[in-house]
XYZ file of C-alpha atoms in Angstrom:
167
model
C -18.122 14.823 4.624
C -15.107 12.816 5.745
C -14.050 12.258 2.215
C -14.332 15.979 1.341
C -12.167 16.779 4.157
C -9.548 14.109 3.135
C -9.684 15.514 -0.393
C -9.111 19.041 0.807
C -6.203 18.094 3.106
C -4.615 15.801 0.330
C -4.891 18.663 -2.200
C -3.246 21.191 0.064
C -0.386 18.718 0.863
C 0.093 18.139 -2.876
C 0.070 21.866 -3.499
C 2.644 22.571 -0.823
C 4.838 19.743 -1.932
C 4.802 21.046 -5.472
C 6.177 24.438 -4.268
C 9.143 23.137 -2.450
C 12.555 23.356 -4.071
C 11.936 21.669 -7.373
C 14.707 23.714 -9.227
C 17.483 22.700 -6.761
C 17.400 18.995 -8.009
C 17.727 20.001 -11.568
C 20.760 22.258 -10.682
C 22.450 19.622 -8.519
C 22.159 16.981 -11.318
C 23.493 19.270 -13.896
C 26.459 19.907 -11.708
C 27.442 16.164 -11.280
C 30.637 15.247 -13.190
C 30.266 13.192 -16.329
C 32.766 10.599 -14.892
C 30.262 9.815 -11.947
C 27.381 9.552 -14.516
C 29.419 6.919 -16.626
C 30.401 4.938 -13.492
C 26.851 4.734 -12.236
C 25.697 3.487 -15.745
C 28.249 0.730 -15.659
C 27.435 -0.591 -12.248
C 24.380 -2.719 -11.623
C 21.309 -0.730 -10.271
C 21.010 -1.165 -6.622
C 17.510 -0.755 -5.037
C 16.891 2.761 -3.621
C 16.854 3.063 0.091
C 13.331 2.328 1.215
C 12.403 0.696 -2.205
C 9.742 -2.152 -2.219
C 11.447 -5.603 -2.246
C 10.761 -7.392 -5.547
C 7.889 -9.906 -5.732
C 9.695 -13.270 -6.321
C 6.608 -15.461 -6.281
C 2.962 -15.228 -7.295
C 1.043 -11.973 -7.283
C -2.463 -12.556 -5.925
C -5.554 -10.465 -6.320
C -7.703 -9.310 -3.526
C -10.881 -7.134 -4.636
C -12.004 -4.221 -2.665
C -15.875 -4.158 -2.692
C -18.610 -1.981 -1.408
C -22.189 -2.646 -2.393
C -25.514 -3.588 -1.054
C -24.110 -6.631 0.719
C -21.607 -4.496 2.666
C -17.964 -3.589 2.465
C -15.375 -6.279 2.151
C -12.193 -7.805 0.774
C -12.660 -10.672 -1.667
C -11.244 -13.129 -0.501
C -11.266 -11.826 3.081
C -8.720 -14.505 4.084
C -5.725 -15.596 1.805
C -2.627 -17.687 2.379
C 0.430 -16.852 0.412
C 4.163 -17.978 0.284
C 7.059 -15.895 1.309
C 8.017 -13.446 -1.547
C 4.484 -13.349 -2.876
C 2.586 -10.125 -3.600
C -0.885 -9.064 -3.369
C -2.620 -6.719 -5.849
C -5.557 -5.007 -4.256
C -8.082 -3.821 -6.807
C -10.715 -1.214 -6.071
C -13.937 -2.674 -7.539
C -16.684 -0.515 -6.020
C -17.836 1.482 -2.981
C -14.506 3.462 -2.628
C -12.497 5.123 -1.414
C -10.507 2.099 -0.143
C -7.048 1.443 1.158
C -5.089 -1.276 2.874
C -3.785 -0.681 6.291
C -2.015 -2.717 8.957
C -2.152 -1.829 12.797
C 1.518 -1.173 13.629
C 0.901 -1.939 17.317
C 0.280 -5.496 16.380
C 3.373 -6.235 14.355
C 6.727 -7.375 15.205
C 9.647 -5.002 14.502
C 10.737 -7.152 11.595
C 7.308 -7.287 10.106
C 6.782 -3.488 10.645
C 10.091 -2.827 8.978
C 9.527 -5.046 5.972
C 5.912 -3.850 5.333
C 6.930 -0.232 5.642
C 9.387 -0.789 2.825
C 7.046 -2.939 0.780
C 4.138 -0.466 0.871
C 4.604 2.390 -1.682
C 2.814 5.701 -1.444
C 1.741 5.352 2.090
C -0.896 7.809 3.386
C 0.153 7.133 6.941
C 2.060 4.549 8.909
C 1.338 1.115 7.297
C -1.616 2.639 5.466
C -1.566 2.322 1.671
C -2.807 5.087 -0.613
C -6.555 5.599 -1.138
C -7.971 4.083 -4.173
C -10.829 6.198 -5.657
C -11.471 4.971 -9.109
C -12.794 1.488 -10.220
C -9.981 -0.877 -11.275
C -7.295 1.280 -9.573
C -4.683 -1.082 -8.051
C -2.281 -1.021 -5.094
C 0.356 -3.776 -4.891
C 2.175 -4.858 -1.716
C 5.182 -7.177 -1.619
C 5.457 -9.567 1.009
C 9.077 -10.491 0.312
C 11.081 -10.326 3.560
C 8.025 -10.252 5.641
C 8.147 -13.020 8.406
C 5.859 -15.937 8.182
C 2.767 -15.392 10.203
C -0.786 -14.093 10.231
C -1.393 -10.380 9.502
C -4.842 -8.738 10.045
C -5.549 -5.674 7.801
C -8.412 -3.394 7.056
C -9.659 -0.526 5.016
C -9.397 2.601 7.094
C -12.540 4.496 5.674
C -14.652 1.250 6.204
C -13.274 -0.146 9.349
C -16.410 0.706 11.277
C -18.239 -1.352 8.708
C -16.176 -4.422 9.443
C -14.040 -4.152 6.136
C -11.261 -6.527 7.341
C -8.967 -9.143 6.006
C -6.428 -11.633 7.008
C -3.069 -12.551 5.216
C -1.195 -15.700 6.228
C 2.284 -16.058 5.000
C 3.695 -19.660 5.011
């Protein structure tokens, strides 16, 4: 029942977002002078505000599993280097997501994770993965060294938790 409510709310939000002002962007971009476009093409591309920091190290895989043995991240604990990324893969028993508790994070970690978690469904809560083999990647570039607990919001009560240690 919770999933149905989430799907209805998500669908309504998408529908409302699709109705809001799409034509204005097309009109504004058409009015931009050609000289500005040429100058932008010649300049190196800068990351957009709020864009995820690039992964400069290894991308590790953590599977998200729900089966007869319970709900879990595999591996549940992982140690990574600064600049690494983690690709979370929905294997079974979804929906799953990756979420950090903002109250447990330093301001620096919160800022870096907020920027490095695309398509957030809520504060420091990644999008829901619904389909087998669907992926969600988080960059840990710029995230301070330390230990970070995370969980799957729909399965928190079933103890679907993990721990990331950044060296």
